[in-house]
Short mmCIF file of C-alpha atoms and ligand atoms in Angstrom, two decimals:
data_model
loop_
_atom_site.label_atom_id
_atom_site.label_comp_id
_atom_site.label_asym_id
_atom_site.label_seq_id
_atom_site.Cartn_x
_atom_site.Cartn_y
_atom_site.Cartn_z
CA UNK N 1115 -5.67 14.20 -6.54
CA UNK N 1116 -2.99 14.86 -4.11
CA UNK N 1117 0.60 13.06 -4.08
CA UNK N 1118 3.11 12.91 -1.24
CA UNK N 1119 6.25 14.45 -0.92
CA UNK N 1120 8.70 13.17 1.60
CA UNK N 1121 11.71 15.39 2.68
CA UNK N 1122 14.68 14.29 4.93
CA UNK N 1123 12.68 11.84 6.59
CA UNK N 1124 14.52 9.94 9.52
CA UNK N 1125 13.66 7.31 11.66
CA UNK N 1126 15.68 6.19 14.43
CA UNK N 1127 15.46 3.41 17.12
CA UNK N 1128 17.72 3.69 20.05
CA UNK N 1129 20.17 5.32 17.76
CA UNK N 1130 20.25 3.08 14.89
CA UNK N 1131 18.86 5.23 11.85
CA UNK N 1132 16.28 2.89 10.10
CA UNK N 1133 15.13 5.29 7.68
CA UNK N 1134 17.68 7.97 6.86
CA UNK N 1135 17.23 11.32 5.22
CA UNK N 1136 14.68 9.97 2.62
CA UNK N 1137 13.65 12.31 0.26
CA UNK N 1138 10.71 10.84 -2.17
CA UNK N 1139 7.87 12.47 -4.62
CA UNK N 1140 4.91 10.10 -5.44
CA UNK N 1141 3.01 12.51 -8.13
CA UNK N 1142 -0.92 12.14 -7.68
CA UNK N 1143 -2.28 9.06 -9.40
CA UNK N 1144 1.25 7.33 -9.62
CA UNK N 1145 1.76 3.78 -8.56
CA UNK N 1146 5.07 3.52 -7.08
CA UNK N 1147 6.88 0.66 -6.15
CA UNK N 1148 9.03 0.66 -3.01
CA UNK N 1149 11.91 -2.03 -3.15
CA UNK N 1150 14.51 -3.14 -1.43
CA UNK N 1151 16.41 -5.96 0.26
CA UNK N 1152 15.12 -7.23 3.95
CA UNK N 1153 15.54 -4.41 6.69
CA UNK N 1154 16.26 -1.43 4.00
CA UNK N 1155 13.65 0.62 5.85
CA UNK N 1156 10.22 0.12 3.57
CA UNK N 1157 7.68 -0.63 6.37
CA UNK N 1158 9.29 1.83 8.72
CA UNK N 1159 8.87 4.40 6.13
CA UNK N 1160 5.24 3.68 5.65
CA UNK N 1161 4.90 3.73 9.79
CA UNK N 1162 6.36 7.00 9.55
CA UNK N 1163 3.89 8.80 7.00
CA UNK N 1164 0.97 6.64 8.90
CA UNK N 1165 1.97 7.72 12.36
CA UNK N 1166 2.84 4.47 13.88
CA UNK N 1167 6.54 5.16 14.46
CA UNK N 1168 8.22 8.87 15.39
CA UNK N 1169 10.38 10.49 12.66
CA UNK N 1170 11.53 13.74 11.59
CA UNK N 1171 11.74 15.70 8.38
CA UNK N 1172 8.72 16.32 6.46
CA UNK N 1173 5.82 13.80 5.11
CA UNK N 1174 3.21 15.93 3.31
CA UNK N 1175 0.14 14.62 1.73
CA UNK N 1176 -1.11 17.29 -0.67
CA UNK N 1177 -0.60 20.29 1.07
CA UNK N 1178 -1.01 18.75 4.60
CA UNK N 1179 2.26 17.77 6.21
CA UNK N 1180 1.48 14.28 8.27
CA UNK N 1181 4.01 14.08 10.89
CA UNK N 1182 3.56 14.58 14.41
CA UNK N 1183 -0.26 13.76 13.90
CA UNK N 1184 -2.42 11.20 15.41
CA UNK N 1185 -2.90 7.71 13.47
CA UNK N 1186 -6.51 8.36 13.15
CA UNK N 1187 -6.25 11.67 12.27
CA UNK N 1188 -3.95 10.73 9.24
CA UNK N 1189 -6.30 7.76 8.31
CA UNK N 1190 -9.12 10.66 8.20
CA UNK N 1191 -6.51 12.89 6.12
CA UNK N 1192 -7.33 9.98 3.13
CA UNK N 1193 -4.04 8.39 4.22
CA UNK N 1194 -4.68 4.19 4.10
CA UNK N 1195 -2.12 1.58 4.65
CA UNK N 1196 -2.40 -2.47 4.80
CA UNK N 1197 0.11 -4.68 6.56
CA UNK N 1198 2.67 -7.41 5.85
CA UNK N 1199 -0.07 -9.44 7.30
CA UNK N 1200 -3.98 -9.03 6.20
CA UNK N 1201 -5.82 -7.75 8.72
CA UNK N 1202 -9.24 -8.54 8.19
CA UNK N 1203 -12.26 -9.27 11.03
CA UNK N 1204 -12.83 -12.97 9.96
CA UNK N 1205 -15.69 -14.26 11.66
CA UNK N 1206 -17.53 -11.41 9.80
CA UNK N 1207 -18.62 -11.50 6.47
CA UNK N 1208 -17.13 -9.34 3.62
CA UNK N 1209 -19.45 -6.67 3.65
CA UNK N 1210 -19.51 -6.37 7.42
CA UNK N 1211 -15.93 -5.86 7.06
CA UNK N 1212 -16.59 -3.04 4.46
CA UNK N 1213 -19.12 -1.57 6.42
CA UNK N 1214 -17.12 -1.39 9.31
CA UNK N 1215 -14.42 0.23 7.62
CA UNK N 1216 -16.95 2.53 5.90
CA UNK N 1217 -18.42 3.35 9.09
CA UNK N 1218 -15.04 5.08 10.88
CA UNK N 1219 -16.15 8.13 8.96
CA UNK N 1220 -19.64 8.18 9.25
CA UNK N 1221 -22.56 9.51 11.27
CA UNK N 1222 -24.70 6.62 13.43
CA UNK N 1223 -27.69 8.12 11.16
CA UNK N 1224 -25.57 7.28 8.09
CA UNK N 1225 -24.87 3.90 9.66
CA UNK N 1226 -28.48 3.16 10.38
CA UNK N 1227 -29.40 4.01 6.63
CA UNK N 1228 -27.26 1.85 5.37
CA UNK N 1229 -28.70 -0.97 6.96
CA UNK N 1230 -31.30 -1.00 4.28
CA UNK N 1231 -29.17 -2.27 1.43
CA UNK N 1232 -25.39 -2.03 0.11
CA UNK N 1233 -24.40 1.55 0.20
CA UNK N 1234 -22.89 2.66 -3.48
CA UNK N 1235 -19.69 3.19 -2.16
CA UNK N 1236 -19.41 -0.46 -0.64
CA UNK N 1237 -20.90 -1.70 -3.69
CA UNK N 1238 -18.35 -0.20 -5.96
CA UNK N 1239 -15.59 -1.43 -3.69
CA UNK N 1240 -17.06 -4.93 -3.52
CA UNK N 1241 -17.14 -4.69 -7.88
CA UNK N 1242 -13.73 -3.32 -7.70
CA UNK N 1243 -12.33 -5.89 -5.39
CA UNK N 1244 -14.06 -8.60 -7.35
CA UNK N 1245 -15.80 -9.89 -4.52
CA UNK N 1246 -19.47 -8.80 -5.23
CA UNK N 1247 -20.53 -12.78 -5.12
CA UNK N 1248 -19.10 -13.09 -1.96
CA UNK N 1249 -20.33 -10.11 0.16
CA UNK N 1250 -22.38 -12.37 2.71
CA UNK N 1251 -19.36 -14.87 2.74
CA UNK N 1252 -17.45 -15.11 6.17
CA UNK N 1253 -13.85 -13.35 5.36
CA UNK N 1254 -12.33 -16.05 7.28
CA UNK N 1255 -13.72 -18.37 4.41
CA UNK N 1256 -11.86 -16.30 1.53
CA UNK N 1257 -8.78 -17.29 -0.18
CA UNK N 1258 -5.61 -15.78 1.08
CA UNK N 1259 -5.40 -13.45 -2.14
CA UNK N 1260 -9.23 -12.17 -1.61
CA UNK N 1261 -8.58 -11.35 1.95
CA UNK N 1262 -6.02 -9.03 0.79
CA UNK N 1263 -8.33 -7.42 -1.69
CA UNK N 1264 -10.88 -7.36 1.06
CA UNK N 1265 -8.64 -5.09 2.87
CA UNK N 1266 -7.75 -2.98 -0.33
CA UNK N 1267 -11.40 -2.61 -0.33
CA UNK N 1268 -11.86 -1.47 3.19
CA UNK N 1269 -9.34 1.11 2.35
CA UNK N 1270 -11.29 2.12 -0.81
CA UNK N 1271 -14.55 2.74 1.39
CA UNK N 1272 -12.76 4.67 3.86
CA UNK N 1273 -12.07 6.61 0.80
CA UNK N 1274 -8.26 6.90 1.14
CA UNK N 1275 -6.67 8.67 -1.74
CA UNK N 1276 -2.99 7.80 -0.69
CA UNK N 1277 -2.86 3.80 -0.49
CA UNK N 1278 0.28 2.08 0.89
CA UNK N 1279 0.46 -1.50 0.50
CA UNK N 1280 2.94 -3.16 2.61
CA UNK N 1281 3.69 -6.42 0.20
CA UNK N 1282 0.08 -7.06 -1.10
CA UNK N 1283 0.94 -10.33 -3.28
CA UNK N 1284 3.28 -11.92 -0.70
CA UNK N 1285 2.24 -15.65 -0.80
CA UNK N 1286 0.02 -15.21 -3.56
CA UNK N 1287 -0.87 -17.56 -6.63
CA UNK N 1288 -0.12 -16.59 -10.08
CA UNK N 1289 -3.62 -15.88 -10.87
CA UNK N 1290 -3.80 -13.74 -7.99
CA UNK N 1291 -0.73 -11.34 -8.30
CA UNK N 1292 -2.19 -10.65 -12.01
CA UNK N 1293 -5.76 -10.12 -10.52
CA UNK N 1294 -3.89 -7.71 -8.08
CA UNK N 1295 -1.79 -5.75 -10.96
CA UNK N 1296 -4.85 -5.32 -12.54
CA UNK N 1297 -6.68 -3.90 -9.52
CA UNK N 1298 -3.58 -1.68 -8.63
CA UNK N 1299 -3.82 -0.30 -12.19
CA UNK N 1300 -7.48 0.32 -11.55
CA UNK N 1301 -7.40 2.13 -8.37
CA UNK N 1302 -4.48 4.16 -9.31
CA UNK N 1303 -6.57 5.52 -11.89
CA UNK N 1304 -8.20 7.80 -8.93
CA UNK N 1305 -5.85 7.68 -6.13
CA UNK N 1306 -2.35 7.54 -5.31
CA UNK N 1307 -0.95 4.21 -4.52
CA UNK N 1308 2.74 3.23 -3.49
CA UNK N 1309 3.45 -0.73 -2.94
CA UNK N 1310 6.23 -2.15 -1.06
CA UNK N 1311 7.26 -5.27 -3.45
CA UNK N 1312 9.96 -7.82 -3.36
CA UNK N 1313 8.65 -9.78 -6.38
CA UNK N 1314 10.75 -8.82 -9.48
CA UNK N 1315 8.37 -10.56 -11.78
CA UNK N 1316 5.47 -8.73 -10.53
CA UNK N 1317 7.58 -5.49 -10.42
CA UNK N 1318 8.43 -5.79 -14.12
CA UNK N 1319 4.69 -6.52 -14.99
CA UNK N 1320 3.16 -3.90 -13.02
CA UNK N 1321 5.41 -1.17 -11.71
CA UNK N 1322 5.03 2.66 -13.26
CA UNK N 1323 7.88 3.68 -11.35
CA UNK N 1324 10.34 2.23 -8.81
CA UNK N 1325 12.13 3.90 -5.64
CA UNK N 1326 14.89 1.46 -4.26
CA UNK N 1327 15.85 1.68 -0.58
CA UNK N 1328 18.82 0.25 0.85
CA UNK N 1329 20.42 0.88 4.20
CA UNK N 1330 17.55 3.61 5.16
CA UNK N 1331 18.71 5.60 1.89
CA UNK N 1332 17.22 5.96 -1.53
CA UNK N 1333 19.74 3.66 -3.67
CA UNK N 1334 17.73 4.67 -6.82
CA UNK N 1335 14.63 5.71 -8.56
CA UNK N 1336 13.50 5.66 -12.29
CA UNK N 1337 11.27 3.32 -14.37
CA UNK N 1338 11.72 -0.44 -14.08
CA UNK N 1339 14.35 -1.00 -16.58
CA UNK N 1340 16.23 2.18 -15.38
CA UNK N 1341 16.30 0.73 -11.99
CA UNK N 1342 17.48 -2.92 -13.16
CA UNK N 1343 20.13 -1.22 -15.35
CA UNK N 1344 21.51 0.82 -12.08
CA UNK N 1345 24.63 -1.03 -11.33
CA UNK N 1346 24.24 -0.44 -7.71
CA UNK N 1347 20.75 -1.68 -7.76
CA UNK N 1348 22.18 -5.00 -9.06
CA UNK N 1349 24.85 -5.14 -6.75
CA UNK N 1350 22.93 -4.71 -3.24
CA UNK N 1351 19.51 -6.32 -4.12
CA UNK N 1352 19.05 -7.98 -7.33
CA UNK N 1353 21.74 -10.52 -7.74
CA UNK N 1354 23.33 -12.29 -10.35
CA UNK N 1355 20.82 -13.87 -12.14
CA UNK N 1356 18.42 -10.84 -11.84
CA UNK N 1357 21.08 -8.40 -13.39
CA UNK N 1358 21.44 -10.52 -16.29
CA UNK N 1359 18.06 -9.99 -16.98
CA UNK N 1360 17.77 -6.41 -16.21
CA UNK N 1361 20.81 -5.70 -18.53
CA UNK N 1362 19.47 -8.16 -21.48
N1 ATP I 103 10.19 -1.23 16.16
C1 ATP I 103 11.51 -1.29 16.13
N2 ATP I 103 13.06 -1.17 17.07
C2 ATP I 103 13.91 -1.31 16.69
N3 ATP I 103 14.58 -1.77 15.29
C3 ATP I 103 13.48 -1.81 14.18
C4 ATP I 103 12.10 -1.64 14.56
N4 ATP I 103 11.39 -1.61 13.35
C5 ATP I 103 12.19 -1.90 12.51
N5 ATP I 103 13.36 -2.15 13.38
C6 ATP I 103 14.83 -2.14 12.09
O1 ATP I 103 14.73 -1.46 11.24
C7 ATP I 103 15.22 -1.79 10.15
C8 ATP I 103 14.41 -1.39 9.24
O2 ATP I 103 13.27 -2.40 8.80
P1 ATP I 103 11.88 -2.44 8.08
O3 ATP I 103 10.97 -3.35 8.93
O4 ATP I 103 11.18 -1.38 8.11
O5 ATP I 103 12.68 -2.94 6.71
P2 ATP I 103 11.87 -3.71 5.54
O6 ATP I 103 12.64 -3.20 4.33
O7 ATP I 103 10.49 -3.25 5.94
O8 ATP I 103 12.14 -5.07 5.27
P3 ATP I 103 11.44 -6.16 4.68
O9 ATP I 103 11.65 -6.56 3.34
O10 ATP I 103 12.12 -7.47 5.63
O11 ATP I 103 9.92 -6.27 5.33
C9 ATP I 103 15.57 -2.95 10.24
O12 ATP I 103 17.00 -2.91 10.91
C10 ATP I 103 14.68 -3.47 11.43
O13 ATP I 103 15.66 -4.19 12.14
MG1 MG I 104 8.92 -4.59 5.51
#
């Protein structure tokens, strides 16, 4: 397993510095939560690591520098991400969605062979995301949470080794959140996971380590308890009600 090592990561938009000299170490197999108020630079950080915006500094996955590479190259290196809004192909089946994702790294011959049945890696991903029973259903008919899981499944069949998930539980029911929390823990047994999340309740239950971004900079880092006890975090992010809970 490899980890993510970020040094001095900086992203500017027309002079506005959205990510400002961020250092971040996510060790192999970590399940890191990245939190911070709206506009803190969380999504931009992930965009920079995945090649969607230009950045300076360094972002290494294992030994490999990611900055300066094309988006598809970074994906091939095993870095996968999801977006704040789900991006599954609604008019295709669950299986077809996974097939397409898996196919991106495969030969034409491999794709032909796979017509004979559900390939092992796809079957495993279906099992992991709990959609084995839905493989022939159109993705558009899935519940909101299931679409998010399908998207994560697409990263699994691409064999992403670093998953960067942008607010995966937004809009989910309590049950869906819990299932997602379990899913993330299971995935982090074999892969490195970074989750952008706003929901403090979800964070308390499932985060291993937390990094707080504020105005493009790392404000605080540690366990959930450490971050919640940090006065600066309470001031900029958690607000009064949560800070009282955090201190309790
Ligand atoms: N393409 C862009 N051009 C100009 N400014 C941008 C661009 N993308 C993001 N920004 C600005 O950069 C800052 C960081 O945005 P970003 O989307 O990374 O925040 P975030 O932490 O993900 O917030 P949220 O919690 O709302 O998703 C914001 O002030 C945003 O307006
Ligand atoms: Mg965002």
